[in-house]
Amino acid sequence: MKIVFFGTPQFAVPTLEKLLNHSKFDVLAVVTQPDKRRERGNKLTPSPVKAIATAHNLPVWQPEKVKKDTNSLTKLKELDADVFVVVAYGQILSSKILKMPKLGCINVHGSILPKYRGAAPIQWCLYNGEKETGITTMLMDVGMDTGPMLEIATTPIGLLDNTQDLAERLAAIGGDLLVETLLKLERQEIQPIPQDNLSATYAPLIQKEDYGLDWSKSAIQLHNQIRGFYPNCTATFRNNLLKITASAPLGSVGYRIPPELQELIHKLPDLSNVSDKPGAVVNITKGIGAIVQTGEGLLLLREVQLAGKRPQSGWDFVNGTRLTVGEVFGAGR
């Protein structure tokens, strides 16, 4: 099966590697986003997908706008591919491109469609406290993740999973599911299923204002925000910005409680509101870190990052700043 692969971030790499290592597939070329300048050194850096493609001596095309790039359109047409595979490419494909391959364009999407269509399905899934997610392979059409579904694979979400954890797991699942999908398509064993548009939800790009923490929210809401928008959520501490990169809500949250949290919970006499000031430190647990009052319930700060510093454990933060019970964290920005 002759394939052109469209993808850009690390999330797409396991799927590309699965195709490259399978005897049934021939990856003809890779289309990825242009190299970007990174903050450190301001050097042009290739995408993770480009790095893999280059290592395998594959042709790599990086048009600024693939649907408007005449040269790219001509080359794509000339390849006469059986299928285009699209995984987090980052550009919209035109109807002209979608019609080129014999079997169509197949997208590997990081949610159980029709939920969480759009650019950030993993982040919003965690933010909304979902307990299960998955990968959907679908035939692409001109809409935003609206095409008919081919195959779905699911995975549970743990209480302490963050975006990075879940993305790594889903990326591996996506590679396996795509291989299964392509082989079934070749054997004509899949009947595409139209999506129920009335059940659709959307996962837009994350905005800077989504990162600010509001301590009047409940502990589980704050925790889901921190892990969903990892590692960028912020609070203020002694008038300085502080990133909170890992947390844990203490109390009944509807998830299976990990053993390390169960032990901590048993040590604490009361997990209800113990302060009338959201953001106040109400307990410092030796070897673990600070516990903060929220609008409803308590939140353990497992990992934080001071401006200009590396992430550190909650306990190292307590020791380094000499944090005391009664100090108050402010809202993020």
CSV table of C-alpha atoms in Angstrom, one decimal:
chain,number,residue,atom,x,y,z
A,1,MET,CA,0.0,0.0,0.0
A,2,LYS,CA,1.5,3.3,-1.1
A,3,ILE,CA,1.2,6.0,1.6
A,4,VAL,CA,2.0,9.7,2.0
A,5,PHE,CA,2.3,10.7,5.6
A,6,PHE,CA,1.2,14.1,7.0
A,7,GLY,CA,2.2,14.9,10.5
A,8,THR,CA,4.3,17.2,12.7
A,9,PRO,CA,4.6,16.7,16.5
A,10,GLN,CA,5.9,13.8,18.7
A,11,PHE,CA,2.3,12.5,18.9
A,12,ALA,CA,2.6,11.5,15.2
A,13,VAL,CA,5.9,9.7,15.4
A,14,PRO,CA,4.8,6.3,16.7
A,15,THR,CA,2.3,6.0,13.8
A,16,LEU,CA,4.9,6.9,11.2
A,17,GLU,CA,7.3,4.4,12.8
A,18,LYS,CA,4.6,1.6,12.7
A,19,LEU,CA,4.2,2.3,8.9
A,20,LEU,CA,7.9,2.3,8.2
A,21,ASN,CA,8.4,-1.0,10.0
A,22,HIS,CA,5.5,-2.9,8.4
A,23,SER,CA,6.1,-4.9,5.3
A,24,LYS,CA,2.7,-4.2,3.8
A,25,PHE,CA,3.2,-0.4,3.6
A,26,ASP,CA,5.5,1.8,1.5
A,27,VAL,CA,5.8,5.4,2.7
A,28,LEU,CA,6.5,7.4,-0.4
A,29,ALA,CA,7.0,10.9,1.2
A,30,VAL,CA,6.3,12.9,4.4
A,31,VAL,CA,4.6,16.3,4.6
A,32,THR,CA,5.3,18.3,7.8
A,33,GLN,CA,5.2,21.8,9.1
A,34,PRO,CA,8.2,24.1,8.3
A,35,ASP,CA,11.1,24.2,10.7
A,36,LYS,CA,10.5,26.5,13.6
A,37,ARG,CA,12.8,28.7,15.7
A,38,ARG,CA,13.0,27.6,19.3
A,39,GLU,CA,13.5,29.9,22.3
A,40,ARG,CA,16.9,28.6,23.2
A,41,GLY,CA,19.5,29.7,20.7
A,42,ASN,CA,16.8,30.8,18.3
A,43,LYS,CA,17.9,28.0,15.9
A,44,LEU,CA,15.6,26.5,13.3
A,45,THR,CA,14.5,23.1,14.6
A,46,PRO,CA,12.9,20.3,12.5
A,47,SER,CA,9.6,18.8,13.7
A,48,PRO,CA,9.8,15.3,15.3
A,49,VAL,CA,8.2,13.8,12.3
A,50,LYS,CA,10.8,15.4,10.0
A,51,ALA,CA,13.6,14.0,12.1
A,52,ILE,CA,12.3,10.5,11.7
A,53,ALA,CA,11.6,10.9,8.0
A,54,THR,CA,15.2,12.2,7.4
A,55,ALA,CA,16.7,9.3,9.3
A,56,HIS,CA,14.9,7.0,6.9
A,57,ASN,CA,15.9,9.0,3.8
A,58,LEU,CA,12.3,9.8,2.9
A,59,PRO,CA,11.4,12.8,0.8
A,60,VAL,CA,10.2,15.6,3.1
A,61,TRP,CA,8.0,18.5,2.0
A,62,GLN,CA,7.3,21.5,4.2
A,63,PRO,CA,5.0,23.9,2.5
A,64,GLU,CA,3.8,27.0,4.4
A,65,LYS,CA,0.3,26.3,3.1
A,66,VAL,CA,0.0,23.0,1.5
A,67,LYS,CA,-3.4,23.6,-0.1
A,68,LYS,CA,-2.1,26.7,-1.9
A,69,ASP,CA,1.4,25.4,-2.8
A,70,THR,CA,1.3,24.5,-6.5
A,71,ASN,CA,4.5,22.6,-6.4
A,72,SER,CA,3.4,20.4,-3.5
A,73,LEU,CA,0.0,19.8,-5.1
A,74,THR,CA,1.7,18.6,-8.3
A,75,LYS,CA,4.1,16.3,-6.4
A,76,LEU,CA,1.3,14.8,-4.3
A,77,LYS,CA,-0.8,14.1,-7.4
A,78,GLU,CA,2.2,12.5,-9.3
A,79,LEU,CA,2.9,10.1,-6.4
A,80,ASP,CA,-0.5,8.3,-7.2
A,81,ALA,CA,-0.7,7.1,-3.5
A,82,ASP,CA,-3.3,4.7,-2.3
A,83,VAL,CA,-3.9,6.6,0.9
A,84,PHE,CA,-2.8,9.8,2.7
A,85,VAL,CA,-2.4,9.3,6.5
A,86,VAL,CA,-2.8,12.4,8.6
A,87,VAL,CA,-1.8,12.6,12.3
A,88,ALA,CA,-1.7,16.1,14.0
A,89,TYR,CA,-0.4,17.7,10.8
A,90,GLY,CA,-1.5,21.2,11.8
A,91,GLN,CA,-2.9,22.4,8.5
A,92,ILE,CA,-6.3,22.1,6.8
A,93,LEU,CA,-6.4,19.9,3.7
A,94,SER,CA,-8.4,21.1,0.7
A,95,SER,CA,-11.0,19.0,-1.0
A,96,LYS,CA,-8.6,18.7,-3.9
A,97,ILE,CA,-6.0,17.0,-1.7
A,98,LEU,CA,-8.6,14.8,0.0
A,99,LYS,CA,-9.7,13.4,-3.4
A,100,MET,CA,-6.2,12.5,-4.6
A,101,PRO,CA,-5.5,9.1,-3.0
A,102,LYS,CA,-7.5,6.0,-4.1
A,103,LEU,CA,-8.6,5.1,-0.6
A,104,GLY,CA,-9.0,8.6,0.7
A,105,CYS,CA,-7.3,10.5,3.5
A,106,ILE,CA,-7.3,8.8,6.9
A,107,ASN,CA,-6.9,10.8,10.1
A,108,VAL,CA,-5.8,9.4,13.5
A,109,HIS,CA,-7.6,11.6,16.0
A,110,GLY,CA,-6.9,11.7,19.8
A,111,SER,CA,-10.5,11.3,21.1
A,112,ILE,CA,-13.5,9.1,20.9
A,113,LEU,CA,-15.4,11.0,18.1
A,114,PRO,CA,-17.7,12.8,17.8
A,115,LYS,CA,-16.5,14.1,21.2
A,116,TYR,CA,-13.6,16.6,21.2
A,117,ARG,CA,-13.3,17.5,17.6
A,118,GLY,CA,-10.6,20.1,17.0
A,119,ALA,CA,-7.0,21.0,17.8
A,120,ALA,CA,-6.6,20.0,21.5
A,121,PRO,CA,-8.7,16.9,22.3
A,122,ILE,CA,-6.4,15.4,24.9
A,123,GLN,CA,-6.1,18.7,26.9
A,124,TRP,CA,-9.8,19.4,27.0
A,125,CYS,CA,-10.7,15.8,27.8
A,126,LEU,CA,-8.6,16.0,30.9
A,127,TYR,CA,-9.8,19.5,31.8
A,128,ASN,CA,-13.4,18.2,31.7
A,129,GLY,CA,-12.6,15.3,34.0
A,130,GLU,CA,-13.3,12.5,31.5
A,131,LYS,CA,-12.5,9.0,32.8
A,132,GLU,CA,-12.0,7.4,29.4
A,133,THR,CA,-10.7,8.5,26.1
A,134,GLY,CA,-9.3,6.9,23.0
A,135,ILE,CA,-8.2,7.1,19.3
A,136,THR,CA,-10.6,7.3,16.4
A,137,THR,CA,-9.5,6.6,12.8
A,138,MET,CA,-11.7,8.4,10.3
A,139,LEU,CA,-12.1,9.1,6.6
A,140,MET,CA,-11.5,12.9,6.3
A,141,ASP,CA,-13.9,15.3,4.7
A,142,VAL,CA,-13.7,19.1,4.4
A,143,GLY,CA,-15.1,19.6,7.9
A,144,MET,CA,-13.2,19.8,11.2
A,145,ASP,CA,-13.0,16.1,12.3
A,146,THR,CA,-16.4,15.4,10.9
A,147,GLY,CA,-15.7,12.5,8.5
A,148,PRO,CA,-17.1,9.0,8.9
A,149,MET,CA,-15.4,6.9,11.6
A,150,LEU,CA,-13.5,3.7,10.8
A,151,GLU,CA,-12.1,2.2,14.0
A,152,ILE,CA,-12.0,3.2,17.7
A,153,ALA,CA,-9.7,2.1,20.5
A,154,THR,CA,-10.3,3.2,24.1
A,155,THR,CA,-8.1,3.7,27.2
A,156,PRO,CA,-9.0,4.6,30.9
A,157,ILE,CA,-7.8,7.9,32.4
A,158,GLY,CA,-6.1,7.7,35.8
A,159,LEU,CA,-6.5,10.4,38.4
A,160,LEU,CA,-2.8,11.5,38.1
A,161,ASP,CA,-2.5,11.2,34.3
A,162,ASN,CA,-1.6,14.5,32.6
A,163,THR,CA,-1.5,15.6,29.0
A,164,GLN,CA,2.0,14.3,28.4
A,165,ASP,CA,1.2,10.9,29.9
A,166,LEU,CA,-2.0,10.5,28.0
A,167,ALA,CA,-0.6,11.7,24.7
A,168,GLU,CA,2.2,9.1,24.9
A,169,ARG,CA,-0.3,6.3,25.6
A,170,LEU,CA,-2.7,7.5,22.8
A,171,ALA,CA,0.2,7.9,20.3
A,172,ALA,CA,1.1,4.3,20.8
A,173,ILE,CA,-2.5,3.2,20.5
A,174,GLY,CA,-2.9,5.3,17.4
A,175,GLY,CA,-0.1,3.6,15.6
A,176,ASP,CA,-1.5,0.1,16.2
A,177,LEU,CA,-5.1,1.2,15.3
A,178,LEU,CA,-4.0,2.8,12.0
A,179,VAL,CA,-2.2,-0.4,10.9
A,180,GLU,CA,-5.4,-2.4,11.8
A,181,THR,CA,-7.5,0.2,9.9
A,182,LEU,CA,-5.4,0.1,6.7
A,183,LEU,CA,-5.3,-3.7,6.6
A,184,LYS,CA,-9.1,-3.9,7.0
A,185,LEU,CA,-9.6,-1.2,4.4
A,186,GLU,CA,-7.5,-3.2,1.9
A,187,ARG,CA,-9.6,-6.3,2.6
A,188,GLN,CA,-12.8,-4.2,2.5
A,189,GLU,CA,-13.7,-5.3,6.0
A,190,ILE,CA,-14.6,-1.8,7.3
A,191,GLN,CA,-17.9,0.0,6.9
A,192,PRO,CA,-17.4,3.7,7.6
A,193,ILE,CA,-19.9,5.0,10.3
A,194,PRO,CA,-21.2,8.6,10.0
A,195,GLN,CA,-20.7,10.7,13.1
A,196,ASP,CA,-23.7,12.0,15.2
A,197,ASN,CA,-23.2,15.7,14.8
A,198,LEU,CA,-25.7,16.4,17.6
A,199,SER,CA,-23.4,14.6,20.1
A,200,ALA,CA,-20.3,16.5,18.9
A,201,THR,CA,-18.2,18.5,21.3
A,202,TYR,CA,-15.2,20.7,20.4
A,203,ALA,CA,-11.6,21.1,21.7
A,204,PRO,CA,-10.3,24.5,20.5
A,205,LEU,CA,-6.7,25.7,20.8
A,206,ILE,CA,-5.6,26.5,24.3
A,207,GLN,CA,-5.3,30.2,25.0
A,208,LYS,CA,-3.0,32.0,27.5
A,209,GLU,CA,-5.9,32.9,29.7
A,210,ASP,CA,-6.8,29.2,30.1
A,211,TYR,CA,-3.6,28.8,32.3
A,212,GLY,CA,-4.5,31.0,35.2
A,213,LEU,CA,-5.6,29.2,38.4
A,214,ASP,CA,-8.6,30.5,40.3
A,215,TRP,CA,-8.5,29.1,43.9
A,216,SER,CA,-12.3,29.6,44.3
A,217,LYS,CA,-12.8,26.6,42.0
A,218,SER,CA,-13.0,23.1,43.5
A,219,ALA,CA,-9.9,21.0,44.1
A,220,ILE,CA,-10.9,18.6,41.3
A,221,GLN,CA,-11.5,21.4,38.8
A,222,LEU,CA,-8.1,22.9,39.6
A,223,HIS,CA,-6.4,19.5,39.4
A,224,ASN,CA,-8.0,18.8,36.0
A,225,GLN,CA,-6.9,22.2,34.7
A,226,ILE,CA,-3.3,21.7,35.9
A,227,ARG,CA,-3.0,18.3,34.3
A,228,GLY,CA,-5.0,19.1,31.2
A,229,PHE,CA,-2.9,22.2,30.4
A,230,TYR,CA,0.3,20.8,31.7
A,231,PRO,CA,2.9,22.2,32.2
A,232,ASN,CA,1.7,25.8,32.0
A,233,CYS,CA,-0.9,26.6,34.7
A,234,THR,CA,0.0,29.5,37.0
A,235,ALA,CA,-0.7,30.9,40.4
A,236,THR,CA,1.0,33.8,42.2
A,237,PHE,CA,3.3,33.3,45.2
A,238,ARG,CA,4.8,36.3,47.1
A,239,ASN,CA,3.9,38.5,44.2
A,240,ASN,CA,5.7,36.3,41.7
A,241,LEU,CA,4.4,33.9,39.1
A,242,LEU,CA,4.5,30.2,40.0
A,243,LYS,CA,3.8,27.3,37.7
A,244,ILE,CA,2.0,24.4,39.3
A,245,THR,CA,2.8,21.4,37.2
A,246,ALA,CA,1.4,18.5,39.3
A,247,SER,CA,-1.3,18.3,41.9
A,248,ALA,CA,-3.7,15.9,43.6
A,249,PRO,CA,-7.2,16.5,44.9
A,250,LEU,CA,-7.7,15.1,48.4
A,251,GLY,CA,-11.1,13.6,49.0
A,252,SER,CA,-13.8,11.8,47.1
A,253,VAL,CA,-13.3,12.7,43.4
A,254,GLY,CA,-14.9,9.7,41.6
A,255,TYR,CA,-11.6,8.2,40.5
A,256,ARG,CA,-9.7,5.2,41.9
A,257,ILE,CA,-7.3,6.7,44.4
A,258,PRO,CA,-3.7,5.8,43.8
A,259,PRO,CA,-2.0,4.0,46.8
A,260,GLU,CA,0.4,6.8,47.6
A,261,LEU,CA,-2.6,9.2,48.0
A,262,GLN,CA,-4.6,6.8,50.0
A,263,GLU,CA,-1.8,6.7,52.6
A,264,LEU,CA,-1.7,10.5,52.8
A,265,ILE,CA,-5.5,10.8,53.1
A,266,HIS,CA,-5.6,8.4,56.0
A,267,LYS,CA,-3.1,10.6,57.8
A,268,LEU,CA,-5.2,13.7,57.5
A,269,PRO,CA,-8.1,14.1,60.0
A,270,ASP,CA,-10.3,16.2,57.9
A,271,LEU,CA,-10.6,16.7,54.1
A,272,SER,CA,-13.4,19.2,54.2
A,273,ASN,CA,-12.9,22.9,54.0
A,274,VAL,CA,-10.6,23.9,56.9
A,275,SER,CA,-10.1,27.6,55.9
A,276,ASP,CA,-12.4,30.3,54.7
A,277,LYS,CA,-9.7,31.6,52.4
A,278,PRO,CA,-9.2,29.8,49.0
A,279,GLY,CA,-5.5,29.6,48.2
A,280,ALA,CA,-4.4,29.4,51.8
A,281,VAL,CA,-1.9,26.7,52.9
A,282,VAL,CA,-3.7,24.6,55.5
A,283,ASN,CA,-1.2,21.8,56.0
A,284,ILE,CA,2.4,21.0,55.2
A,285,THR,CA,3.1,17.2,55.0
A,286,LYS,CA,6.7,16.2,55.7
A,287,GLY,CA,8.3,14.7,52.6
A,288,ILE,CA,5.3,15.5,50.4
A,289,GLY,CA,4.5,19.2,50.2
A,290,ALA,CA,1.8,21.8,50.9
A,291,ILE,CA,-1.9,21.3,51.0
A,292,VAL,CA,-4.0,24.2,49.8
A,293,GLN,CA,-7.6,25.2,50.5
A,294,THR,CA,-9.7,25.6,47.4
A,295,GLY,CA,-13.3,26.7,46.9
A,296,GLU,CA,-14.3,23.1,47.7
A,297,GLY,CA,-11.9,20.6,49.1
A,298,LEU,CA,-8.1,20.5,49.4
A,299,LEU,CA,-5.4,20.3,46.8
A,300,LEU,CA,-1.9,18.9,47.3
A,301,LEU,CA,0.9,20.6,45.3
A,302,ARG,CA,3.0,17.7,44.1
A,303,GLU,CA,5.3,19.7,41.8
A,304,VAL,CA,5.9,23.4,41.1
A,305,GLN,CA,8.2,25.6,39.1
A,306,LEU,CA,9.4,29.0,40.2
A,307,ALA,CA,10.2,31.6,37.5
A,308,GLY,CA,13.6,30.9,35.9
A,309,LYS,CA,14.0,27.6,37.8
A,310,ARG,CA,13.5,24.0,37.0
A,311,PRO,CA,10.4,22.1,38.2
A,312,GLN,CA,10.8,20.8,41.8
A,313,SER,CA,8.9,18.6,44.1
A,314,GLY,CA,6.3,20.1,46.4
A,315,TRP,CA,8.5,19.2,49.4
A,316,ASP,CA,11.6,20.8,47.9
A,317,PHE,CA,9.5,23.9,47.3
A,318,VAL,CA,8.4,24.1,50.9
A,319,ASN,CA,12.0,23.8,52.1
A,320,GLY,CA,13.5,26.2,49.6
A,321,THR,CA,10.9,28.9,50.3
A,322,ARG,CA,10.3,28.2,54.0
A,323,LEU,CA,6.6,28.1,53.2
A,324,THR,CA,4.4,28.2,56.3
A,325,VAL,CA,0.8,27.3,57.1
A,326,GLY,CA,-1.4,30.3,56.5
A,327,GLU,CA,0.4,31.7,53.5
A,328,VAL,CA,-1.9,32.4,50.6
A,329,PHE,CA,-1.4,31.7,46.9
A,330,GLY,CA,-2.9,34.2,44.5
A,331,ALA,CA,-4.7,33.7,41.3
A,332,GLY,CA,-2.7,33.0,38.1
A,333,ARG,CA,-2.5,35.1,35.1
